[in-house]
Structures are given as C-alpha cells and as structure tokens.
Amino acid sequence: MPIRVVLVGARNPLNIGAAARALSNFGLIDLVLVDPYDPSWREAKSAMGGKGLLAAAPVASSVQEAVADCSLVIGTASIRDRLLKLTVRRLEQGAKLIKRHQGRVAILFGSEKTGLSNEDLSLCHWLLRIPTRHEHESMNLGQAVAVTAYELAGRGEAAAKVKPVEQKGIGSLELDRISGRLFDILTVSGYVQAKTAGSSRLKVRRLLRRMDLQASDAEVWLGMLRQISWKLNQP
Amino acid sequence: MPIRVVLVGARNPLNIGAAARALSNFGLIDLVLVDPYDPSWREAKSAMGGKGLLAAAPVASSVQEAVADCSLVIGTASIRDRLLKLTVRRLEQGAKLIKRHQGRVAILFGSEKTGLSNEDLSLCHWLLRIPTRHEHESMNLGQAVAVTAYELAGRGEAAAKVKPVEQKGIGSLELDRISGRLFDILTVSGYVQAKTAGSSRLKVRRLLRRMDLQASDAEVWLGMLRQISWKLNQP
C-alpha cells in the first residue's frame, strides 16, 4: 500500500509547505499537487524540513492524472459530503483498510475554502473523516494532513505494555513547596554550592518528579522537611 | 483526567491560532498561554473556529502558575531533551497513561525555535514524543498540537469491526475508461439527457466506484461495453 497524497487546488503556499513538512515528518514522501492556486508555492517558507519533498513534488494537470496509477482513491470528507452516497470511514478504520490494500493508494485533500469538488469526489472510492467534534468540525489543511499522516504511519511502533498508574498524583504547587523546602535545606546544609545552585535547583525538582509522590504523602513530606529546616537554622 | 494545554513562549500568533483551532476541533478547551512573544496573539487570524477558545485563554506569568493545580505535568520532547533523565514516552503510550491519571494533567508545548527550557522541563514528570521519523523529527507547533489532541481525544469512538479487503483493486485510469465508455453508451442510448449530462457523468463514476471492481474484471467490462457501443453506433 504505497500511499500518495494529492493536494487539490490548495490556495495558500504556507499550507502547502506545512502539509509537505508533516508528510516528511511521518515518512510519506509521495506528494502530488493538482492546480495549486499560487504560482509561488514552491517557495513556501513554512516548509522547513519538508523543502526537499516540496521541490520534488510533481504538479498534475488534473486529479485523474494524479491518481492514474492508484487502485484506491480516497477523499477527505467535509460536512456537506455526507449528502453523497459515498461511504465515509473514520480515520482510524480507514487507515486499517488502506494498509491492507494491495496497490497504490491516493488520498485527496481539497482546497482550504471549498474542499473537494463533486468532480473530485466522483473519482473516490470512499471518504476519510477525521473525528473532530460536531460543534467545530472543519480543520486547518496542514493539521488535517498531519493527523492523517500520523495515523497512516501507524502512530509509531507497536504499543509497548504500559503499567497502569492508579494513585492520585500530587499537585504541582505542593510538589514545588516540597522541592523548594528541600532545596533550601540542601543549601543551608552546604550540599548545594553557590556556583551550581541554579542547576541543583532543577535537579532537585526533577528528582522529586521522578519519585511519583502521592498526594496523601505531601503533608508528611512537608512536615519532615519543615522540621529539618528548623533544626538547620538554629543558631 | 481533565487536560490543560500550555503553550510556553510561542512566538508566532498564527501558530497560536492554529493550535487553538486544533484543540477546539478535538474538544480540548483548557488552553493557557505563558509569556506569548507577540502581544497581538489574540487577533491571530488563522484561529477561525478556535477564536472563542483563544479569547478565553488565560495568560499565566510562569509555567509554575499555569500548572499549579495539575498533578501530572508532561513536556513535549525535542531531540536534545533525550539527554535529560526524564522518561520519554511515545504519544500513543503516553495518552493511555494520561487518560488513566486521576487529577488534572498539563501538557506543555515550547516555543517554535527553542522548545521547552531546562527550567520548564524541570517541572515535568515525563516527556511525550510524537513518533516522527529520524531523518526529519521536528514538527510545526500547530501540527504537533493537532496530532497530540487527536490522540488524546481517543481518535474518535472505539474502532468498529472492519472487514478485510483482499482483492487487488482496479486502477483509476481503467476505471475511468470503463466509466467513460458506459457514459457514452448511456448518452447514445438516450438514458442521459443533455441538460443533466454533467451530473449524470459523476453519478456513473460514483456508481462504478461503489462496486469495488477487481482488476481482473476490467478487460471483461471494457470488452462488453465496447461491443454495446459498437452496436449502438451502427447506422
């Protein structure tokens, strides 16, 4: 299932650059543009690391040409497309089908303003929908491409087993209180040296955060430290 | 596990707007900014549907203030952060832990140029990494927020059962040959009327795509249609 991403009639060079960058981030390097609106798109500044991909991207004169060697063509759905008879699949489900497909797959993204035309949609086998919430469905083009590429790239390697964390964590404010108190103690006790005080403070913070302190222990800790501090500051 | 997203020292108002939009898309509506670089960020044009979220976002004077009521603080990792002793978790794994956490969770995104500072990182319990490819790791801020929000929002509902698709699909070029031939036949035969020809052509295309034609059947179909066409065009 080699995957080609086709941007159809994208208007904003920055969006084209952002899309190229996200594709490059996730290793999808077959990008084709159809009818980009602005002739300066190849200079898209926001491309950054996606520059190579953008420079190499062919421009097709039509969607048909762009997908000619693809045996599965998938459109990205906007709200109005639900009126069509095309099957709409959620990104997660759709990605599974795409990975199983034997042959090249094209995924079409429409322009920022109008999405894919009926003409474009008529070339699609089915539609892919990113499950945004009902109240605010429409995504930015570069972000839609990024999310799609992330899912298609398998979200990284297979998930490792993760141990559940059940205890109620300690609040940052309290953690800082403990951390600050401990740092004061270490300073007064001569453990922290003046010239490395800055980095020592950060080390203490990190140390405490690695401990996974429970909320129920915070008061105990503070009590202990307060006591040590009092003792250290006695004349 | 209510989730707060904290943008630390974001420089570009467009990126702030894009981040707000993505968060709104996926229903994460607790956004806090720390020290935004450009005072005009609230006018960020690219916010679009994220405007409400952006207008309501509080500005904290420090990361500590922004995460004061959070019991789990997570940084987003850049390459150099691997040198630190903090645990780095892949987004997918990390999202599972975040969902299980009892208490408010803060996720910090650093500035576009410099990422999170050592000071910021010292407030983090662990780091989240979006699994981009080694050759091009650094993501655009708005896109990183979008991908993270997508994963945290659970990628939509639980996956429905998806039937495997095993047959080799037909190429778009061939499908159009069949579709075009069929359309000609329908026109010649009077099925397609002149004033609705445009939409009929698209209907035929969609009809064929819904059929899930196999590559091995393409020649057979074309043969049949060619024959019908020949017959229809006889004087």
Coordinates of C-alpha atoms in Angstrom, one line a residue:
Chain A
M1 CA 0.0 0.0 0.0
P2 CA 2.3 2.8 -1.2
I3 CA 0.5 6.0 -0.3
R4 CA 0.3 9.1 -2.4
V5 CA -1.0 12.4 -1.0
V6 CA -2.7 14.7 -3.5
L7 CA -3.4 18.3 -2.7
V8 CA -6.1 19.6 -5.0
G9 CA -6.3 23.3 -5.6
A10 CA -4.6 24.4 -2.4
R11 CA -4.6 28.2 -2.2
N12 CA -2.1 29.1 0.4
P13 CA 1.6 28.3 -0.1
L14 CA 2.1 28.2 3.7
N15 CA -0.4 25.4 3.9
I16 CA 1.3 23.5 1.1
G17 CA 4.6 23.9 2.9
A18 CA 3.1 22.8 6.2
A19 CA 1.5 19.8 4.6
A20 CA 4.8 18.8 3.0
R21 CA 6.6 19.2 6.3
A22 CA 4.1 16.9 8.1
L23 CA 4.3 14.3 5.4
S24 CA 8.1 14.3 5.7
N25 CA 7.8 14.1 9.5
F26 CA 5.9 10.8 9.1
G27 CA 7.8 9.4 6.1
L28 CA 5.0 9.8 3.5
I29 CA 7.1 11.1 0.6
D30 CA 4.9 10.7 -2.4
L31 CA 3.2 14.2 -2.8
V32 CA 1.5 15.4 -5.9
L33 CA -0.2 18.8 -6.4
V34 CA -3.1 19.5 -8.7
D35 CA -3.7 23.0 -9.8
P36 CA -2.0 24.9 -6.9
Y37 CA -3.6 28.3 -6.7
D38 CA -0.5 30.4 -6.1
P39 CA 2.4 30.0 -8.6
S40 CA 4.9 30.8 -5.8
W41 CA 4.0 27.7 -3.8
R42 CA 7.4 26.1 -4.2
E43 CA 8.9 28.8 -2.2
A44 CA 6.6 28.1 0.7
K45 CA 8.5 29.3 3.7
S46 CA 7.0 27.2 6.4
A47 CA 8.1 24.0 4.7
M48 CA 11.4 23.9 6.6
G49 CA 12.4 20.2 6.6
G50 CA 9.7 19.5 4.0
K51 CA 11.6 21.5 1.4
G52 CA 13.1 18.6 -0.4
L53 CA 9.7 16.9 -0.7
L54 CA 8.1 20.1 -1.9
A55 CA 10.8 20.7 -4.5
A56 CA 10.4 17.2 -5.9
A57 CA 6.6 17.2 -5.9
P58 CA 5.1 16.9 -9.4
V59 CA 2.2 19.1 -10.5
A60 CA -0.5 17.2 -12.3
S61 CA -3.0 18.9 -14.5
S62 CA -5.9 17.0 -13.2
V63 CA -6.9 14.7 -10.3
Q64 CA -7.3 12.0 -12.9
E65 CA -3.7 12.3 -14.0
A66 CA -2.5 12.4 -10.4
V67 CA -4.2 9.2 -9.4
A68 CA -3.9 7.3 -12.7
D69 CA -1.8 4.5 -11.3
C70 CA -3.7 4.3 -8.0
S71 CA -6.1 1.4 -7.4
L72 CA -7.7 3.0 -4.4
V73 CA -8.6 6.7 -4.3
I74 CA -9.8 8.2 -1.0
G75 CA -11.2 11.7 -0.5
T76 CA -11.1 13.6 2.8
A77 CA -14.7 14.4 3.9
S78 CA -16.1 17.8 4.7
I79 CA -19.5 18.2 6.3
R80 CA -21.5 18.6 3.1
D81 CA -20.0 15.5 1.6
R82 CA -22.3 13.4 3.9
L83 CA -25.1 14.1 1.4
L84 CA -23.3 12.0 -1.1
K85 CA -23.7 8.3 -1.4
L86 CA -20.0 7.6 -0.7
T87 CA -19.1 5.5 2.3
V88 CA -17.5 7.7 5.0
R89 CA -14.9 6.0 7.3
R90 CA -13.3 7.3 10.4
L91 CA -9.6 7.9 10.0
E92 CA -8.7 5.0 12.3
Q93 CA -10.9 2.5 10.5
G94 CA -9.9 3.9 7.1
A95 CA -6.2 3.6 7.9
K96 CA -6.6 -0.1 8.5
L97 CA -8.2 -0.6 5.1
I98 CA -5.6 1.5 3.4
K99 CA -2.8 -0.6 5.0
R100 CA -4.4 -3.8 3.8
H101 CA -4.9 -2.6 0.2
Q102 CA -2.7 -4.2 -2.4
G103 CA -1.8 -1.5 -4.8
R104 CA -1.1 2.3 -4.7
V105 CA -3.5 4.4 -2.7
A106 CA -4.2 8.1 -3.3
I107 CA -5.5 10.4 -0.6
L108 CA -7.0 13.6 -1.8
F109 CA -7.2 16.8 0.2
G110 CA -9.2 19.7 -1.2
S111 CA -8.7 23.4 -1.1
E112 CA -8.9 25.3 2.2
K113 CA -12.1 27.1 1.2
T114 CA -14.1 24.7 -0.8
G115 CA -12.8 21.2 -0.1
L116 CA -13.1 18.7 -2.9
S117 CA -15.4 19.3 -5.8
N118 CA -18.1 16.9 -6.8
E119 CA -15.9 16.2 -9.8
D120 CA -13.0 15.2 -7.5
L121 CA -15.3 13.2 -5.2
S122 CA -16.6 11.2 -8.2
L123 CA -13.1 9.8 -8.5
C124 CA -13.1 8.5 -4.9
H125 CA -13.9 5.0 -3.7
W126 CA -14.8 6.2 -0.3
L127 CA -14.1 9.1 2.1
L128 CA -12.0 9.5 5.2
R129 CA -13.2 11.6 8.1
I130 CA -11.1 12.9 10.9
P131 CA -13.3 12.6 14.0
T132 CA -13.5 16.2 15.1
R133 CA -16.3 17.3 17.4
H134 CA -19.6 18.3 15.9
E135 CA -19.5 21.9 17.1
H136 CA -16.2 22.6 15.3
E137 CA -15.5 20.2 12.6
S138 CA -13.5 22.0 10.0
M139 CA -9.8 21.5 10.3
N140 CA -6.8 23.5 9.0
L141 CA -5.3 21.9 5.9
G142 CA -1.8 21.4 7.3
Q143 CA -3.2 20.0 10.5
A144 CA -5.6 17.6 8.8
V145 CA -2.6 16.3 6.7
A146 CA -0.5 16.0 9.9
V147 CA -3.1 14.0 11.7
T148 CA -3.8 11.7 8.7
A149 CA -0.1 11.1 8.2
Y150 CA 0.4 10.3 11.9
E151 CA -2.4 7.7 11.8
L152 CA -1.2 6.2 8.4
A153 CA 2.3 6.0 9.8
G154 CA 1.0 3.6 12.4
R155 CA 1.5 6.1 15.3
G156 CA 5.0 4.8 15.7
E157 CA 5.9 1.2 16.6
A158 CA 3.5 -1.3 18.2
A159 CA 2.5 -0.2 21.6
A160 CA 4.6 -1.4 24.4
K161 CA 2.9 -2.7 27.5
V162 CA 2.2 0.2 29.8
K163 CA 1.7 -0.3 33.5
P164 CA -1.4 1.4 35.0
V165 CA -0.9 4.4 37.3
E166 CA -3.7 4.3 39.8
Q167 CA -2.7 6.6 42.7
K168 CA -3.8 10.2 42.9
G169 CA -0.9 12.3 41.9
I170 CA 0.4 15.3 43.9
G171 CA -0.3 18.8 42.7
S172 CA 2.5 20.8 41.1
L173 CA 2.1 23.6 43.7
E174 CA 2.6 21.2 46.5
L175 CA 5.4 19.5 44.7
D176 CA 7.2 22.8 44.4
R177 CA 6.7 23.5 48.0
I178 CA 8.4 20.3 48.9
S179 CA 11.1 20.8 46.3
G180 CA 11.8 24.4 47.4
R181 CA 11.9 23.3 51.0
L182 CA 14.3 20.5 50.2
F183 CA 16.5 22.8 48.2
D184 CA 16.7 25.4 51.0
I185 CA 17.7 22.6 53.3
L186 CA 20.4 21.4 50.9
T187 CA 21.7 24.9 50.6
V188 CA 21.8 25.6 54.3
S189 CA 23.4 22.3 54.9
G190 CA 26.1 23.0 52.4
Y191 CA 25.1 20.3 49.9
V192 CA 24.3 22.9 47.3
Q193 CA 27.2 25.1 46.3
A194 CA 26.7 28.7 45.3
K195 CA 28.1 28.4 41.8
T196 CA 26.0 25.4 40.8
A197 CA 22.8 26.5 42.7
G198 CA 20.8 27.1 39.6
S199 CA 21.3 23.6 38.1
S200 CA 21.0 22.0 41.5
R201 CA 17.6 23.5 42.0
L202 CA 16.4 22.0 38.7
K203 CA 18.0 18.7 39.6
V204 CA 16.0 18.6 42.8
R205 CA 12.8 19.4 41.0
R206 CA 13.4 16.5 38.6
L207 CA 14.4 14.2 41.3
L208 CA 11.1 14.7 43.1
R209 CA 9.1 14.3 40.0
R210 CA 10.7 11.0 39.2
M211 CA 9.6 9.8 42.5
D212 CA 5.8 9.7 41.7
L213 CA 4.8 11.2 45.0
Q214 CA 1.3 10.6 46.2
A215 CA -1.0 13.4 47.3
S216 CA -1.5 11.7 50.6
D217 CA 2.2 11.9 51.3
A218 CA 2.7 15.6 50.6
E219 CA 1.9 16.8 54.1
V220 CA 4.1 14.1 55.7
W221 CA 7.0 15.2 53.5
L222 CA 6.5 18.9 54.2
G223 CA 6.3 18.2 57.9
M224 CA 9.5 16.3 57.9
L225 CA 11.3 19.0 55.8
R226 CA 10.0 21.8 57.9
Q227 CA 11.4 20.1 60.9
I228 CA 14.8 19.6 59.3
S229 CA 14.8 23.2 58.2
W230 CA 14.1 24.4 61.6
K231 CA 16.9 22.4 63.1
L232 CA 19.4 23.6 60.5
N233 CA 18.5 27.2 61.1
Q234 CA 19.0 27.1 64.8
P235 CA 21.9 29.2 65.9
Chain B
M1 CA -8.0 13.4 33.7
P2 CA -9.1 16.9 32.6
I3 CA -6.3 18.1 30.2
R4 CA -4.8 21.6 30.1
V5 CA -2.6 22.5 27.2
V6 CA 0.0 25.1 28.0
L7 CA 1.8 27.0 25.2
V8 CA 5.1 28.3 26.6
G9 CA 6.7 31.3 24.9
A10 CA 5.0 30.8 21.5
R11 CA 6.4 33.3 19.1
N12 CA 4.1 33.3 16.1
P13 CA 0.4 34.4 16.5
L14 CA -0.5 32.2 13.6
N15 CA 0.8 29.2 15.4
I16 CA -1.1 30.1 18.5
G17 CA -4.2 30.5 16.4
A18 CA -3.6 27.2 14.7
A19 CA -3.1 25.4 18.0
A20 CA -6.3 26.8 19.4
R21 CA -8.2 25.7 16.4
A22 CA -6.9 22.1 16.6
L23 CA -7.7 21.9 20.3
S24 CA -11.2 23.1 19.6
N25 CA -11.5 20.6 16.8
F26 CA -10.9 17.8 19.3
G27 CA -12.7 19.2 22.2
L28 CA -9.7 20.1 24.4
I29 CA -10.8 23.5 25.6
D30 CA -8.5 24.3 28.5
L31 CA -5.7 26.4 27.0
V32 CA -3.3 28.6 28.9
L33 CA -0.5 30.7 27.5
V34 CA 2.7 31.5 29.2
D35 CA 4.6 34.5 28.0
P36 CA 3.4 34.7 24.4
Y37 CA 6.1 36.5 22.4
D38 CA 3.8 38.8 20.3
P39 CA 1.3 41.0 22.1
S40 CA -1.1 40.7 19.2
W41 CA -1.6 37.0 19.5
R42 CA -5.3 37.2 20.5
E43 CA -6.0 38.6 17.0
A44 CA -4.4 35.5 15.4
K45 CA -6.1 35.3 12.1
S46 CA -5.8 31.6 11.5
A47 CA -7.7 30.7 14.6
M48 CA -11.0 30.6 12.7
G49 CA -13.3 28.3 14.7
G50 CA -10.8 28.4 17.6
K51 CA -11.4 32.1 18.2
G52 CA -13.6 31.6 21.2
L53 CA -11.0 29.4 22.9
L54 CA -8.3 31.9 22.1
A55 CA -10.2 34.8 23.5
A56 CA -10.9 32.9 26.7
A57 CA -7.4 31.6 27.2
P58 CA -5.7 33.0 30.4
V59 CA -2.1 34.2 30.2
A60 CA 0.0 33.0 33.1
S61 CA 3.2 34.7 34.2
S62 CA 5.0 31.5 34.6
V63 CA 4.8 27.8 33.8
Q64 CA 4.5 27.2 37.6
E65 CA 1.4 29.3 37.8
A66 CA -0.1 27.7 34.7
V67 CA 0.3 24.2 36.1
A68 CA -0.3 25.0 39.8
D69 CA -3.5 22.8 40.0
C70 CA -2.2 20.0 37.9
S71 CA -1.0 16.7 39.4
L72 CA 0.7 15.5 36.2
V73 CA 2.8 17.8 34.1
I74 CA 4.1 16.5 30.7
G75 CA 6.5 18.1 28.4
T76 CA 6.7 17.6 24.7
A77 CA 10.1 16.3 23.8
S78 CA 12.6 17.7 21.3
I79 CA 15.7 15.9 20.2
R80 CA 18.1 17.4 22.7
D81 CA 15.8 16.5 25.6
R82 CA 16.9 12.9 25.3
L83 CA 20.0 13.9 27.2
L84 CA 17.9 14.5 30.3
K85 CA 17.0 11.8 32.7
L86 CA 13.3 12.2 32.2
T87 CA 11.3 9.3 30.9
V88 CA 10.2 9.8 27.2
R89 CA 7.0 8.1 26.2
R90 CA 5.6 7.7 22.7
L91 CA 2.4 9.7 22.2
E92 CA 0.3 6.6 21.9
Q93 CA 1.6 5.1 25.2
G94 CA 1.6 8.5 26.9
A95 CA -2.0 9.1 26.0
K96 CA -3.0 5.9 27.8
L97 CA -1.3 7.0 31.0
I98 CA -2.8 10.4 30.7
K99 CA -6.3 9.1 30.4
R100 CA -5.8 6.9 33.5
H101 CA -4.5 9.7 35.6
Q102 CA -6.7 10.9 38.4
G103 CA -6.4 14.6 38.5
R104 CA -5.7 17.5 36.1
V105 CA -2.9 16.9 33.5
A106 CA -0.9 19.7 31.9
I107 CA 0.8 19.3 28.6
L108 CA 3.5 21.8 27.8
F109 CA 4.5 22.8 24.3
G110 CA 7.6 25.0 23.9
S111 CA 8.3 27.8 21.5
E112 CA 8.8 27.1 17.8
K113 CA 12.5 27.9 17.9
T114 CA 13.8 26.7 21.2
G115 CA 11.3 24.2 22.6
L116 CA 11.0 24.0 26.3
S117 CA 13.8 25.4 28.5
N118 CA 15.5 23.3 31.2
E119 CA 13.6 25.4 33.7
D120 CA 10.3 24.3 32.1
L121 CA 11.4 20.7 31.8
S122 CA 12.3 20.5 35.5
L123 CA 8.6 20.9 36.2
C124 CA 7.7 17.9 34.1
H125 CA 7.1 14.4 35.3
W126 CA 7.9 12.9 32.0
L127 CA 8.0 13.7 28.3
L128 CA 5.8 12.9 25.4
R129 CA 7.3 12.3 21.9
I130 CA 5.4 12.2 18.6
P131 CA 7.0 9.4 16.7
T132 CA 8.3 11.3 13.7
R133 CA 11.0 9.7 11.6
H134 CA 14.6 10.1 12.5
E135 CA 15.6 12.0 9.4
H136 CA 13.1 14.7 10.0
E137 CA 11.9 14.9 13.5
S138 CA 11.0 18.5 14.2
M139 CA 7.3 19.3 13.8
N140 CA 5.4 22.5 13.2
L141 CA 3.9 23.7 16.5
G142 CA 0.3 23.8 15.3
Q143 CA 0.6 20.3 13.7
A144 CA 2.2 18.9 16.9
V145 CA -0.7 20.2 18.9
A146 CA -3.2 18.8 16.4
V147 CA -1.7 15.3 16.4
T148 CA -1.5 15.3 20.2
A149 CA -5.1 16.4 20.5
Y150 CA -6.2 13.8 18.1
E151 CA -4.6 11.0 20.1
L152 CA -5.8 12.4 23.4
A153 CA -9.3 12.6 22.1
G154 CA -9.2 8.9 21.6
R155 CA -9.1 9.1 17.7
G156 CA -12.9 9.1 17.8
E157 CA -15.1 6.3 19.1
A158 CA -13.9 2.8 19.6
A159 CA -13.0 1.1 16.3
A160 CA -15.8 -0.7 14.6
K161 CA -15.1 -4.0 13.1
V162 CA -13.7 -3.6 9.6
K163 CA -13.8 -6.3 7.0
P164 CA -10.6 -7.0 5.3
V165 CA -10.3 -6.1 1.6
E166 CA -8.1 -8.7 -0.1
Q167 CA -8.7 -8.4 -3.8
K168 CA -6.4 -6.4 -6.0
G169 CA -8.3 -3.2 -6.8
I170 CA -8.7 -1.7 -10.3
G171 CA -6.6 1.3 -11.3
S172 CA -8.3 4.7 -11.6
L173 CA -7.3 5.0 -15.2
E174 CA -9.0 1.8 -16.2
L175 CA -12.0 2.6 -14.0
D176 CA -12.4 5.9 -15.9
R177 CA -12.1 4.1 -19.2
I178 CA -15.0 1.9 -18.2
S179 CA -16.9 4.7 -16.7
G180 CA -16.4 6.9 -19.8
R181 CA -17.4 4.1 -22.1
L182 CA -20.5 3.4 -20.1
F183 CA -21.4 7.1 -20.0
D184 CA -21.1 7.3 -23.8
I185 CA -23.3 4.3 -24.1
L186 CA -25.9 5.8 -21.8
T187 CA -25.8 9.1 -23.7
V188 CA -26.1 7.4 -27.1
S189 CA -28.9 5.3 -25.8
G190 CA -30.8 8.3 -24.6
Y191 CA -30.5 7.4 -20.9
V192 CA -28.5 10.5 -20.2
Q193 CA -30.2 13.8 -21.0
A194 CA -28.3 16.8 -22.3
K195 CA -29.3 19.1 -19.5
T196 CA -28.2 16.8 -16.7
A197 CA -25.3 15.2 -18.5
G198 CA -22.7 16.7 -16.1
S199 CA -24.2 15.3 -13.0
S200 CA -25.0 12.0 -14.7
R201 CA -21.4 11.6 -15.6
L202 CA -20.4 12.0 -12.0
K203 CA -23.2 9.6 -10.9
V204 CA -21.8 6.9 -13.2
R205 CA -18.3 7.4 -11.9
R206 CA -19.5 7.0 -8.3
L207 CA -21.7 4.0 -9.2
L208 CA -18.6 2.2 -10.6
R209 CA -16.5 3.1 -7.6
R210 CA -19.1 1.7 -5.2
M211 CA -18.9 -1.6 -7.0
D212 CA -15.4 -2.5 -5.9
L213 CA -14.4 -3.8 -9.3
Q214 CA -11.4 -6.1 -9.4
A215 CA -8.5 -5.6 -11.8
S216 CA -9.0 -8.9 -13.4
D217 CA -12.5 -7.9 -14.4
A218 CA -11.5 -4.6 -16.1
E219 CA -10.8 -6.1 -19.6
V220 CA -14.1 -8.1 -19.5
W221 CA -16.0 -5.0 -18.7
L222 CA -14.3 -2.9 -21.4
G223 CA -14.9 -5.7 -23.9
M224 CA -18.6 -5.8 -23.1
L225 CA -19.0 -2.1 -23.2
R226 CA -17.1 -1.7 -26.5
Q227 CA -19.4 -4.2 -28.0
I228 CA -22.5 -2.4 -26.8
S229 CA -21.1 0.9 -28.0
W230 CA -20.4 -0.5 -31.5
K231 CA -23.9 -1.8 -31.7
L232 CA -25.4 1.5 -30.6
N233 CA -23.4 3.5 -33.1
Q234 CA -24.4 1.4 -36.1
P235 CA -26.4 3.4 -38.6

